[in-house]
Coordinates of C-alpha atoms in Angstrom, one line a residue:
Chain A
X1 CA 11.2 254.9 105.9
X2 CA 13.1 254.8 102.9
X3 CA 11.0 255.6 100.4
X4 CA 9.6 258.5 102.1
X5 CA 13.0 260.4 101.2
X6 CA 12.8 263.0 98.7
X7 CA 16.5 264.0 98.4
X8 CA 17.5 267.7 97.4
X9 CA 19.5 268.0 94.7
X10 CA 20.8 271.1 94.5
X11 CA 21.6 272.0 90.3
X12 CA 24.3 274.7 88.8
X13 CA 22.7 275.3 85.6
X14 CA 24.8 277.1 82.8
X15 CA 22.4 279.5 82.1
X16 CA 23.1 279.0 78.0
X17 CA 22.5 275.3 77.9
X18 CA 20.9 273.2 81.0
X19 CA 19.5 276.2 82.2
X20 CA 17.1 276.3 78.7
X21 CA 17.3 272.5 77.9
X22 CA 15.7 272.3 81.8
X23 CA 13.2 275.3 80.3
X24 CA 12.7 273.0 77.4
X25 CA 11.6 270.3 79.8
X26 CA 8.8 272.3 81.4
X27 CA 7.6 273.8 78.2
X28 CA 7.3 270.7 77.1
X29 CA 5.4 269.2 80.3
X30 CA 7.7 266.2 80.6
X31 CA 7.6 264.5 84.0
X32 CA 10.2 264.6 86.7
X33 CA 11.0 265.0 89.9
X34 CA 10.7 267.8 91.8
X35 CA 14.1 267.3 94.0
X36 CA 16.3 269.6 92.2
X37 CA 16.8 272.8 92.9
X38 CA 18.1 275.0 90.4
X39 CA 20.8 277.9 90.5
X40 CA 21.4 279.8 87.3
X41 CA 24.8 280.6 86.9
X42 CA 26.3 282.3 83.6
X43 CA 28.9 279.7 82.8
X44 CA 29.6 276.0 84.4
X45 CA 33.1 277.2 85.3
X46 CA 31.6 280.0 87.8
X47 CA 31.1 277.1 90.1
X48 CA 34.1 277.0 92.3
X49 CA 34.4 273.9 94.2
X50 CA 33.8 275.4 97.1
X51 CA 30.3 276.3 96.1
X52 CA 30.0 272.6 95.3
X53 CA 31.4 271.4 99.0
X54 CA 29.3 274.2 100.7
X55 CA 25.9 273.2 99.4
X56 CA 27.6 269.1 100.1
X57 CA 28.3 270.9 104.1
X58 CA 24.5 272.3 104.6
X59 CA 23.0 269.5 103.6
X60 CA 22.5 268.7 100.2
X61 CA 22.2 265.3 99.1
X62 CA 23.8 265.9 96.0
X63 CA 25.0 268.7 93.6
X64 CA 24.6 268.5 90.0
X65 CA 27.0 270.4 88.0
X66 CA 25.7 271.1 84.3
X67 CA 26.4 272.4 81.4
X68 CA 27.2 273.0 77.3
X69 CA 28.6 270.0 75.9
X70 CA 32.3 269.8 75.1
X71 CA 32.6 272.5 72.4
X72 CA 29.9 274.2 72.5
X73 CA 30.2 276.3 75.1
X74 CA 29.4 280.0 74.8
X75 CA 32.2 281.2 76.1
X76 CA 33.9 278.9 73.6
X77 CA 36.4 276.8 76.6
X78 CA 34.6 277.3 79.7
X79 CA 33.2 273.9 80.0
X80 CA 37.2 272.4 79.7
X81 CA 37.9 274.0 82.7
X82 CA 34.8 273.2 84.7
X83 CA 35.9 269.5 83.5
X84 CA 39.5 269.7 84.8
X85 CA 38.3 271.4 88.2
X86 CA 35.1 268.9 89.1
X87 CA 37.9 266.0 88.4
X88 CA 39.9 267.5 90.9
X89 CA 37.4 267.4 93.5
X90 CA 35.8 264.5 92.5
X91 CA 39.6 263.0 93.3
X92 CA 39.1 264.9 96.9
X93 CA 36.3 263.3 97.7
X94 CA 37.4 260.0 97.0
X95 CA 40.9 260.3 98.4
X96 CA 39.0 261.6 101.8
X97 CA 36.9 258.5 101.5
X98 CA 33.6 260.5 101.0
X99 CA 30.8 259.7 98.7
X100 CA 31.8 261.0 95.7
X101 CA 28.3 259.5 93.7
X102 CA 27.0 262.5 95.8
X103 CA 28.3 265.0 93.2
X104 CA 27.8 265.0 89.1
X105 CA 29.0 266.6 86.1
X106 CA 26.6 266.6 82.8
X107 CA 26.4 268.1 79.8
X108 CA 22.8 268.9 78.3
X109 CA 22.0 271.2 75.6
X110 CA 19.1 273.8 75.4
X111 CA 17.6 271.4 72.8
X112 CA 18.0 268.5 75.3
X113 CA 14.6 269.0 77.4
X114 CA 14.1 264.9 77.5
X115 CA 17.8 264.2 78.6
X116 CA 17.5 266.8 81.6
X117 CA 14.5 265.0 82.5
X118 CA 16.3 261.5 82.5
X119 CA 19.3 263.1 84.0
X120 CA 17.2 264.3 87.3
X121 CA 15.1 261.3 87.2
X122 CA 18.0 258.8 87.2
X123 CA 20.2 261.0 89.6
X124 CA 17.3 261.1 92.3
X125 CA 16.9 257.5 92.2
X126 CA 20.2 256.8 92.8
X127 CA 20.5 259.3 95.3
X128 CA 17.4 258.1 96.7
X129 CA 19.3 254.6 97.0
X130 CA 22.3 256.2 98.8
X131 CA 20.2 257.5 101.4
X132 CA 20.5 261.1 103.3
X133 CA 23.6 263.1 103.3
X134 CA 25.2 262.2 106.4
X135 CA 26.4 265.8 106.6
X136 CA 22.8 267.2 107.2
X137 CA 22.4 266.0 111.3
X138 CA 26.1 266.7 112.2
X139 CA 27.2 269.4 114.1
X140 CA 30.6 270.2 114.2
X141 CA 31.4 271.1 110.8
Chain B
X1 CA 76.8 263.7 83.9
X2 CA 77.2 267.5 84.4
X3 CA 80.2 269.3 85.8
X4 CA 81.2 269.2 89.3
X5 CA 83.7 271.9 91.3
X6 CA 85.4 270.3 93.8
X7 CA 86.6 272.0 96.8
X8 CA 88.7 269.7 99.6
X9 CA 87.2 271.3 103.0
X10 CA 83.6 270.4 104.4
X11 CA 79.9 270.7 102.8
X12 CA 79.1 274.0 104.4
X13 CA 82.2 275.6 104.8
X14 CA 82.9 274.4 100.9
X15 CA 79.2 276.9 100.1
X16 CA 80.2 279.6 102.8
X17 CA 83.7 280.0 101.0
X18 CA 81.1 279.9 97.4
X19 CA 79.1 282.5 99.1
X20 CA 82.0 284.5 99.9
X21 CA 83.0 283.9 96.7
X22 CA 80.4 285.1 94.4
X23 CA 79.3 288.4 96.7
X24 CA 83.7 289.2 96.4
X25 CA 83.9 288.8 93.0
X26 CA 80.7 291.1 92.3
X27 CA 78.7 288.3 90.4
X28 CA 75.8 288.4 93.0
X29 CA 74.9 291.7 94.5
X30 CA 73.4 290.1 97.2
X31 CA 72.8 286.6 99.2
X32 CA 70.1 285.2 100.4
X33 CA 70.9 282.0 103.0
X34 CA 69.7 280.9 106.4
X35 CA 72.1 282.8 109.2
X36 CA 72.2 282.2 113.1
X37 CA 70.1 284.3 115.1
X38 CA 71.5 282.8 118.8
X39 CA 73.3 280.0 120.0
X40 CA 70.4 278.2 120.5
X41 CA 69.8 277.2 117.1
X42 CA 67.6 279.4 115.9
X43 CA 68.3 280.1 112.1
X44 CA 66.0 282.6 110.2
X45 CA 67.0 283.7 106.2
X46 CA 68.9 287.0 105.9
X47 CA 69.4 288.7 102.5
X48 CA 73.3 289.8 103.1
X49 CA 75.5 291.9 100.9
X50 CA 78.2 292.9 103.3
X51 CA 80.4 289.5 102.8
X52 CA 81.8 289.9 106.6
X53 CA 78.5 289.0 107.6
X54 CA 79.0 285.7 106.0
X55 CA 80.3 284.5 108.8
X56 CA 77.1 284.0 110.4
X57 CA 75.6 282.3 107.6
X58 CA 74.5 278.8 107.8
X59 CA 73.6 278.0 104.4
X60 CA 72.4 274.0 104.8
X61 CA 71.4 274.1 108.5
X62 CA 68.4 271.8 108.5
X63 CA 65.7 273.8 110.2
X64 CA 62.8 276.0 107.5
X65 CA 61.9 278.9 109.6
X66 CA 59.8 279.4 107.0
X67 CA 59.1 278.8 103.4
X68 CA 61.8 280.6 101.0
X69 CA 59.3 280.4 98.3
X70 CA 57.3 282.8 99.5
X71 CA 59.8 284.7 100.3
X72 CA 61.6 285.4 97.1
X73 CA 57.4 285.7 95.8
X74 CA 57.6 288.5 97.8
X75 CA 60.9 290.3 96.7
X76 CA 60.2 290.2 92.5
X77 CA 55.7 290.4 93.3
X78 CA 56.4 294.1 92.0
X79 CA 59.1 293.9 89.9
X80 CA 61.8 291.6 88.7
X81 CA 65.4 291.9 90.8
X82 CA 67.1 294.4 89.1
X83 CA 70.6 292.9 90.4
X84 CA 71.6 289.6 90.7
X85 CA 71.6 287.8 94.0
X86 CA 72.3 284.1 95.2
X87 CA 69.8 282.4 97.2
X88 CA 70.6 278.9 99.0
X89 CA 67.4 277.2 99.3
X90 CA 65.7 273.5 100.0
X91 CA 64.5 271.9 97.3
X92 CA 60.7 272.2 97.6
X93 CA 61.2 275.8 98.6
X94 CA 62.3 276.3 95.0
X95 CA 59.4 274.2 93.8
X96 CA 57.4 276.6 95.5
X97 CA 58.6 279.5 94.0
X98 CA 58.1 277.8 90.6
X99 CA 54.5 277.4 91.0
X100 CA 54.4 281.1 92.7
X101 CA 55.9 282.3 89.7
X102 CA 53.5 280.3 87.6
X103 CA 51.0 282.1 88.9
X104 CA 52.5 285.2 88.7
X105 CA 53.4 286.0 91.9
X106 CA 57.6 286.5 91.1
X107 CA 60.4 286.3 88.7
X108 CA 63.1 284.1 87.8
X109 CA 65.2 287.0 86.5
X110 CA 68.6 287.7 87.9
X111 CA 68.2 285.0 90.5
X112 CA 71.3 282.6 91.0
X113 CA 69.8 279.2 92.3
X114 CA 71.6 277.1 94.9
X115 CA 69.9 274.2 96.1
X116 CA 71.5 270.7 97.6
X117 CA 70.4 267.1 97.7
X118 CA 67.8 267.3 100.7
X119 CA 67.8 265.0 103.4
X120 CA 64.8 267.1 105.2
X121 CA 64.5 269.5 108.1
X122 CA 63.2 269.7 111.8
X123 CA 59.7 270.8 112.9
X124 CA 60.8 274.5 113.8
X125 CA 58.8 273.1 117.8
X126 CA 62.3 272.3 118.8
X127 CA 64.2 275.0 116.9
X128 CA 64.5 277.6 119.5
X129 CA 65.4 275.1 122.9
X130 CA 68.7 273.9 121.9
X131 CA 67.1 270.9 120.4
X132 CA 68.6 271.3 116.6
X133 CA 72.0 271.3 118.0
X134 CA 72.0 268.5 120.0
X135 CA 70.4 266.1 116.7
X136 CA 72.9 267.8 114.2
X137 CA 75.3 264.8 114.4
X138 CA 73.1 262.9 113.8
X139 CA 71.4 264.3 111.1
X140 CA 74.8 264.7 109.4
X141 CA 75.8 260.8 109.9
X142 CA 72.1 260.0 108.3
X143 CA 73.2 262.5 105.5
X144 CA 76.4 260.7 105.3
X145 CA 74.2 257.7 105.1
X146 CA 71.7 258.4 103.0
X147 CA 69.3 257.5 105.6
X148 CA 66.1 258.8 106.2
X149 CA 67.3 261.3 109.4
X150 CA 65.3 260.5 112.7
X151 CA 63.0 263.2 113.8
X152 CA 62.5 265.1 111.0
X153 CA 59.2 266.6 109.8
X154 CA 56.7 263.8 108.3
X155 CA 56.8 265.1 105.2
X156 CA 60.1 265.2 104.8
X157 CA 60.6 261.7 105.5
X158 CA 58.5 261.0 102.5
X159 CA 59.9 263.0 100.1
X160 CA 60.8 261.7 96.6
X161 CA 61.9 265.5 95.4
X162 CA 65.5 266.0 97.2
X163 CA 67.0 266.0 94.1
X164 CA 66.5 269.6 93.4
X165 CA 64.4 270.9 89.9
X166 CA 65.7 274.2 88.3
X167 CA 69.0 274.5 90.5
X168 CA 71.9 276.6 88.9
X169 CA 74.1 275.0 91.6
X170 CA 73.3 272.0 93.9
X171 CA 75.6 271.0 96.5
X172 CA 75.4 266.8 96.9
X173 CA 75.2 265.9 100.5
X174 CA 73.6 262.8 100.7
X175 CA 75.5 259.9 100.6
X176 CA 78.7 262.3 99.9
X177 CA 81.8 262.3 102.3
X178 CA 80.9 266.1 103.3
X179 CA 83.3 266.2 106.2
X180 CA 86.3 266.7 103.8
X181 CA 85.2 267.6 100.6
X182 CA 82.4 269.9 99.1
X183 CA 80.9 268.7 95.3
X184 CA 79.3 271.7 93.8
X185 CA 77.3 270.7 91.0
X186 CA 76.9 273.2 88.0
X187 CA 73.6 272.5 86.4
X188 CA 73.3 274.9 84.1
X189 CA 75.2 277.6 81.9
X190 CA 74.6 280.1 84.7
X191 CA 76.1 278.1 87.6
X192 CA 78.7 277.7 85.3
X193 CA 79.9 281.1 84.8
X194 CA 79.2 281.9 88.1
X195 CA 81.6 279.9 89.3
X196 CA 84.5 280.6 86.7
X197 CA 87.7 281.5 88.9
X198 CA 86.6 280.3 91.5
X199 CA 89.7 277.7 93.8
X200 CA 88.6 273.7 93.4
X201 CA 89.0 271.1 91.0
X202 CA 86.7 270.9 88.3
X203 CA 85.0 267.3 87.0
X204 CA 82.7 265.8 86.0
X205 CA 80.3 263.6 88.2
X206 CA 76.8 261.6 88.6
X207 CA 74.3 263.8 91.3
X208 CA 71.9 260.6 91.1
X209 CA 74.3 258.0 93.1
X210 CA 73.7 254.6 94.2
X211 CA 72.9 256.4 97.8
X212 CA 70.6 258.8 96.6
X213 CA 68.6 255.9 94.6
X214 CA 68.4 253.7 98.0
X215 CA 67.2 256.9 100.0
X216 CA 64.8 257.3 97.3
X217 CA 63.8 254.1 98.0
X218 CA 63.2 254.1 101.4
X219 CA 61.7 257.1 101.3
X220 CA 58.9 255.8 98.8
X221 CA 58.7 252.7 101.7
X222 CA 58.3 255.3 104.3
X223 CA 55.5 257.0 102.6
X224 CA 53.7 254.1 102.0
X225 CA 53.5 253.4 105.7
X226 CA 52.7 256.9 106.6
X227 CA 50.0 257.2 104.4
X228 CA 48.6 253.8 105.0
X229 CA 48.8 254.1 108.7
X230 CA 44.8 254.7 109.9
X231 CA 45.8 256.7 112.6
X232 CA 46.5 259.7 109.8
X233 CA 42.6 260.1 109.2
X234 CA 39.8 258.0 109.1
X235 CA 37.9 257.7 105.7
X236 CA 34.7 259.6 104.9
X237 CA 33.0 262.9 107.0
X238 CA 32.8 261.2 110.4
X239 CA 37.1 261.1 109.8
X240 CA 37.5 264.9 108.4
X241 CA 35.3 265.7 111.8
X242 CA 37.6 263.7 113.9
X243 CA 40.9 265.1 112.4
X244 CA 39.7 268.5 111.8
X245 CA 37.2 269.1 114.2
X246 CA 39.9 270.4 116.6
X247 CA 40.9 272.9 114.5
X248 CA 40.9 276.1 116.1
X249 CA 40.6 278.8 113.1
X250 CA 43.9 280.2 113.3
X251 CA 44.3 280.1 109.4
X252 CA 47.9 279.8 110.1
X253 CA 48.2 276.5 107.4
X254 CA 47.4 279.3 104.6
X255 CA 49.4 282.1 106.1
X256 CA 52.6 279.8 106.6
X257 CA 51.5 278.1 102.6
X258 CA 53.6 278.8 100.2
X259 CA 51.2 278.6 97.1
X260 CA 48.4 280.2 99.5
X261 CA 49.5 283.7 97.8
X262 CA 46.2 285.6 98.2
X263 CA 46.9 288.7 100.6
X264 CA 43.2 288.2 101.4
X265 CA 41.9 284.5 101.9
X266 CA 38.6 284.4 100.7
X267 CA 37.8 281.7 103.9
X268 CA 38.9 284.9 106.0
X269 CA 36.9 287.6 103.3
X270 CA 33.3 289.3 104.4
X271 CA 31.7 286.7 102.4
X272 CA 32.0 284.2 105.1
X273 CA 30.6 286.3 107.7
X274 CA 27.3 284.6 108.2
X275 CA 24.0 286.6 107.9
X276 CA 21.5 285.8 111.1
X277 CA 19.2 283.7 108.6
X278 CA 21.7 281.9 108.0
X279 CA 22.5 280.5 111.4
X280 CA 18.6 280.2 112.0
X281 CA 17.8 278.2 109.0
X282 CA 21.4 275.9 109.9
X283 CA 19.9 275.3 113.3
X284 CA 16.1 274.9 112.2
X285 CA 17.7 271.7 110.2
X286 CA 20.1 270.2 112.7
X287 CA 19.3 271.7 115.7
X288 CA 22.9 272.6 117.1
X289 CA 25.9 274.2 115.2
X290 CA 29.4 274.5 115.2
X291 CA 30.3 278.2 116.1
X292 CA 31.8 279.4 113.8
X293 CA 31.2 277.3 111.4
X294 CA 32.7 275.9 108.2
X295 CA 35.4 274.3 109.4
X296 CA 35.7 271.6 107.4
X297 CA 34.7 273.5 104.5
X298 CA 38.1 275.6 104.8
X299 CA 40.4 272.6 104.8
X300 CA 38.4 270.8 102.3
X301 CA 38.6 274.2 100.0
X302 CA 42.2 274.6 100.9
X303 CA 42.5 271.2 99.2
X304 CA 40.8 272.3 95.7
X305 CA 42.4 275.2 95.9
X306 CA 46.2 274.6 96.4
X307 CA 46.0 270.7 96.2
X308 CA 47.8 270.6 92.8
X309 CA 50.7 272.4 93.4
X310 CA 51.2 271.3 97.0
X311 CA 55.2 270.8 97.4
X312 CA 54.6 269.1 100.7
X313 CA 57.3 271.9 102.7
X314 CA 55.5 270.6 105.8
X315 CA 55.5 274.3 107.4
X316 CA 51.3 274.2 108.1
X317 CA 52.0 270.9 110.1
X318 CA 54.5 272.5 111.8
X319 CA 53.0 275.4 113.1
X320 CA 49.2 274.2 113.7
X321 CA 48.5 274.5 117.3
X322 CA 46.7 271.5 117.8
X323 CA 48.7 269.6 115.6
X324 CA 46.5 268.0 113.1
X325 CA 48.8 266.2 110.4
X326 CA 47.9 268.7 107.8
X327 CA 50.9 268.5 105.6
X328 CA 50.3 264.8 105.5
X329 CA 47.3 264.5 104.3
X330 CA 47.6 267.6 102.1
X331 CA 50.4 265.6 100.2
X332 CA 48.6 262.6 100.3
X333 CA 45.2 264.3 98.6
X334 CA 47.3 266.5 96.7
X335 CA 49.5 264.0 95.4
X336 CA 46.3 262.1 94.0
X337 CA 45.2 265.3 92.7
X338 CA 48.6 265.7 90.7
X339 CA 48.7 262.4 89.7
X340 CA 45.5 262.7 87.7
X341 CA 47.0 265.5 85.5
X342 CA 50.3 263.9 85.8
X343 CA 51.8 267.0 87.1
X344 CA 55.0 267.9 89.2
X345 CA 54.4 270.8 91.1
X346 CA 57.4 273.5 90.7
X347 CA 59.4 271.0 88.0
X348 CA 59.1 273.1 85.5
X349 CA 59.0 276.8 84.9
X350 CA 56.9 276.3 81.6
X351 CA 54.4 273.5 82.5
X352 CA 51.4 275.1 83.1
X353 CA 49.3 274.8 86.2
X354 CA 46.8 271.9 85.0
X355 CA 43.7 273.7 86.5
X356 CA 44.5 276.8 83.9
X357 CA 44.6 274.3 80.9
X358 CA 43.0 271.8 79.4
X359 CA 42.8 269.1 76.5
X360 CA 39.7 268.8 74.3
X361 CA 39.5 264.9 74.7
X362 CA 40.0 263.6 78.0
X363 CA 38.2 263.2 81.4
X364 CA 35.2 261.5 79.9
X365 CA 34.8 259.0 83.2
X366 CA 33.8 262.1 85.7
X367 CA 31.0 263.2 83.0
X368 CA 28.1 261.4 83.3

């Protein structure tokens, strides 16, 4: 039963770096899997936690948060701040005693095509490992 | 060792006579203290500048009607006072206003700070039933103390701040013989001067006694137990839907928050008005739904949103309906949250929020 789960990841892209580097991926036909669903947002620090613990809510097995690496973000700091906020939820989720493997922060470049690859293939497995979000059957959220 | 004025009569009559005191000799325009509304007990602040109407004022009455924070936000949110005024306020209420000011939502400027040592306040439930009064003994002997007082809200219980942050005056209660004399601790320049001419005996003296270490102590005993304890919240989303799941929507935790400063909540905005499509693609997956929904997704939000400067005032406890322990584990989650950044919510005026800064190097274990 297991192994028939395909988990959905659902991925905030920085559309200046890991939006191209997962471009770069494509173009370059490496393989991955298809779990990940992408959403293109201008910089990694438009993600508000709460966009990260809604997608969590409705079902999502996971939420990957990417983007420039430290320094080279195109908005010159944004990336610092997305840092400081994800470890503040990250913290949440822990504290709360909930799953907190189920969200991720990475950096990958535009050049970086192989890495995104790795980074969805190796997130899905563990994911796939963890099993469904417990979130997706209940009710009474 | 700072300066201390001395006055030989009682804790709260020693800071009504200061009141009177500073509004007579024009120093403060105005005063801002908790005053009786009834005999019942029932306290709410007042901003008084007629000193007559001191008379009702009841400065260190332990009861937080709500939190002053907000309130002075509220006063300086357009401009800065343009007149001095004195306002006699708990210890995290100041915090509060820090971090509100932080995120400029107020000014400092011609306020005259008065704060005491804190030995916590009453859930505002039994504030209005003649409850207060009947406890105030009490209360006053655990002051005397510097025991934890019985009853008081959760929060306070477990609170290591009751020494105040950013005071010009504090007043030392705990652990102080307040029955027959009044210490009034000048902190800074400006509670200084205010006081200059004023009757008492001026010397110098230790805020941080023996008492006020071994109430710091019990307190940090007190919280351990309360957070411990796993009738506060089990772990993981099956806990969050037992704890929160009777939560009824009233939003009044953010209306009553201090640091919850937005006029319009985005939990409460048009953007959480579901479309149809919505609800059917919710229900095509789990085949029932919460209505309305997101629930837990407003607490938990509440938590990344005002986690890091929570001051742990205890007011959304106090006036949730269905009484979840919200202030508990808002300090509890909040407190991990500062501890990360090493942060002190309201402790100082110039350390910025930790979530509008950041360091080049650091962080590297929640990267992966």
């Amino acid at each position: 039963m297991k192994d028939d789960f395909e988990p959905t990841i659902i991925g905030f892209l920085c559309r200046w770096c890991s939006y191209a580097g997962a471009d770069l991926a494509g173009t370059s036909r490496l393989q991955y899997p298809p779990s990940m669903l992408p959403i293109r947002v201008m910089c990694s620090s438009r993600v508000d936690p709460v966009f990260i613990i809604t997608a969590f809510l409705r079902g999502a097995d996971a939420v990957l948060v990417a983007g420039c690496h430290p320094g080279d973000c195109h908005y010159i700091e944004g990336n610092y701040y997305t840092r400081r906020r994800f470890a503040c939820l990250r913290k949440i989720f822990e504290t709360l005693g909930m799953e907190s493997d189920r969200i991720r922060l990475s950096w990958i470049s535009a050049s970086e095509g192989p890495r995104f690859a790795q980074v969805v293939t190796d997130y899905t497995d563990k994911i796939k490992k963890l099993g469904p979000n417990p979130a997706k059957k209940e009710i009474f959220l | 060792m700072s300066k201390v004025l001395r006055i030989s009569k009682g804790a709260e009559q020693g800071v009504q006579e200061l009141l009177k005191f500073l509004l007579e000799s024009g120093k403060v325009k105005g005063v801002l203290t908790l005053t009786k509304i009834n005999n019942n007990g029932a306290v709410d602040y007042s901003l008084i500048t007629n000193s007559e109407m001191l008379k009702d004022a009841l400065p260190l009455f332990p009861l937080m009607p709500a939190n002053a924070g907000k309130l002075l936000s509220r006063f300086t949110l357009k401009s800065a006072l343009a007149e001095p005024i004195a306002v006699v306020v708990k210890p995290c209420e100041l915090r509060a206003f820090i971090e509100l000011v932080k995120r400029e939502q107020g000014s400092l400027e011609n306020f005259l700070f008065i704060s005491s040592t804190c030995d916590g306040v009453y859930p505002l439930e039994i504030s209005s039933n003649g409850e207060v009064a009947k406890k105030l003994s009490k209360y006053w002997d655990a002051v005397k103390k510097g025991d934890i007082a019985p009853d008081i809200r959760p929060t306070c219980s477990c609170c290591k701040y009751f020494l105040p942050y950013n005071a010009d005056i504090t007043i030392a209660l705990i652990g102080e013989n307040i029955d027959k004399e009044c210490k009034i601790f000048l902190t800074t320049e400006k509670g200084k001067k205010s006081v200059e001419g004023m009757k008492g005996q001026l010397v110098e003296g230790e805020l941080k006694t023996q008492e006020v270490k071994n109430l710091l102590n019990k307190r940090e005993e007190n919280k351990k137990k309360l957070f411990d304890n796993p009738a506060l919240m089990q772990d993981g989303l099956s806990g969050l839907i037992e704890t929160f799941g009777r939560c009824i929507g009233c939003h009044g935790c953010s209306r009553v928050c201090p640091i919850c400063y937005c006029t319009l909540c985005t939990f409460d905005s048009k953007d959480y008005e579901n479309e149809p499509s919505t609800y059917e693609t919710e229900l095509k997956k789990r085949g029932g739904m919460r209505v309305p929904p997101n629930t837990i997704l407003y607490h938990i939000g509440r938590l990344t949103h005002i986690g890091i400067s929570c001051v742990g005032c205890g007011m959304c406890t106090d006036v949730c309906p269905v009484d979840i322990p919200l202030s508990t584990i808002f300090l509890k989650v909040g407190g991990e949250v500062q501890q990360t950044f090493n942060y002190i919510p309201g402790k100082s005026v110039e350390e910025k929020v930790p979530l509008t800064i950041f360091e080049k190097e650091e962080l590297t274990e929640v990267e992966d």
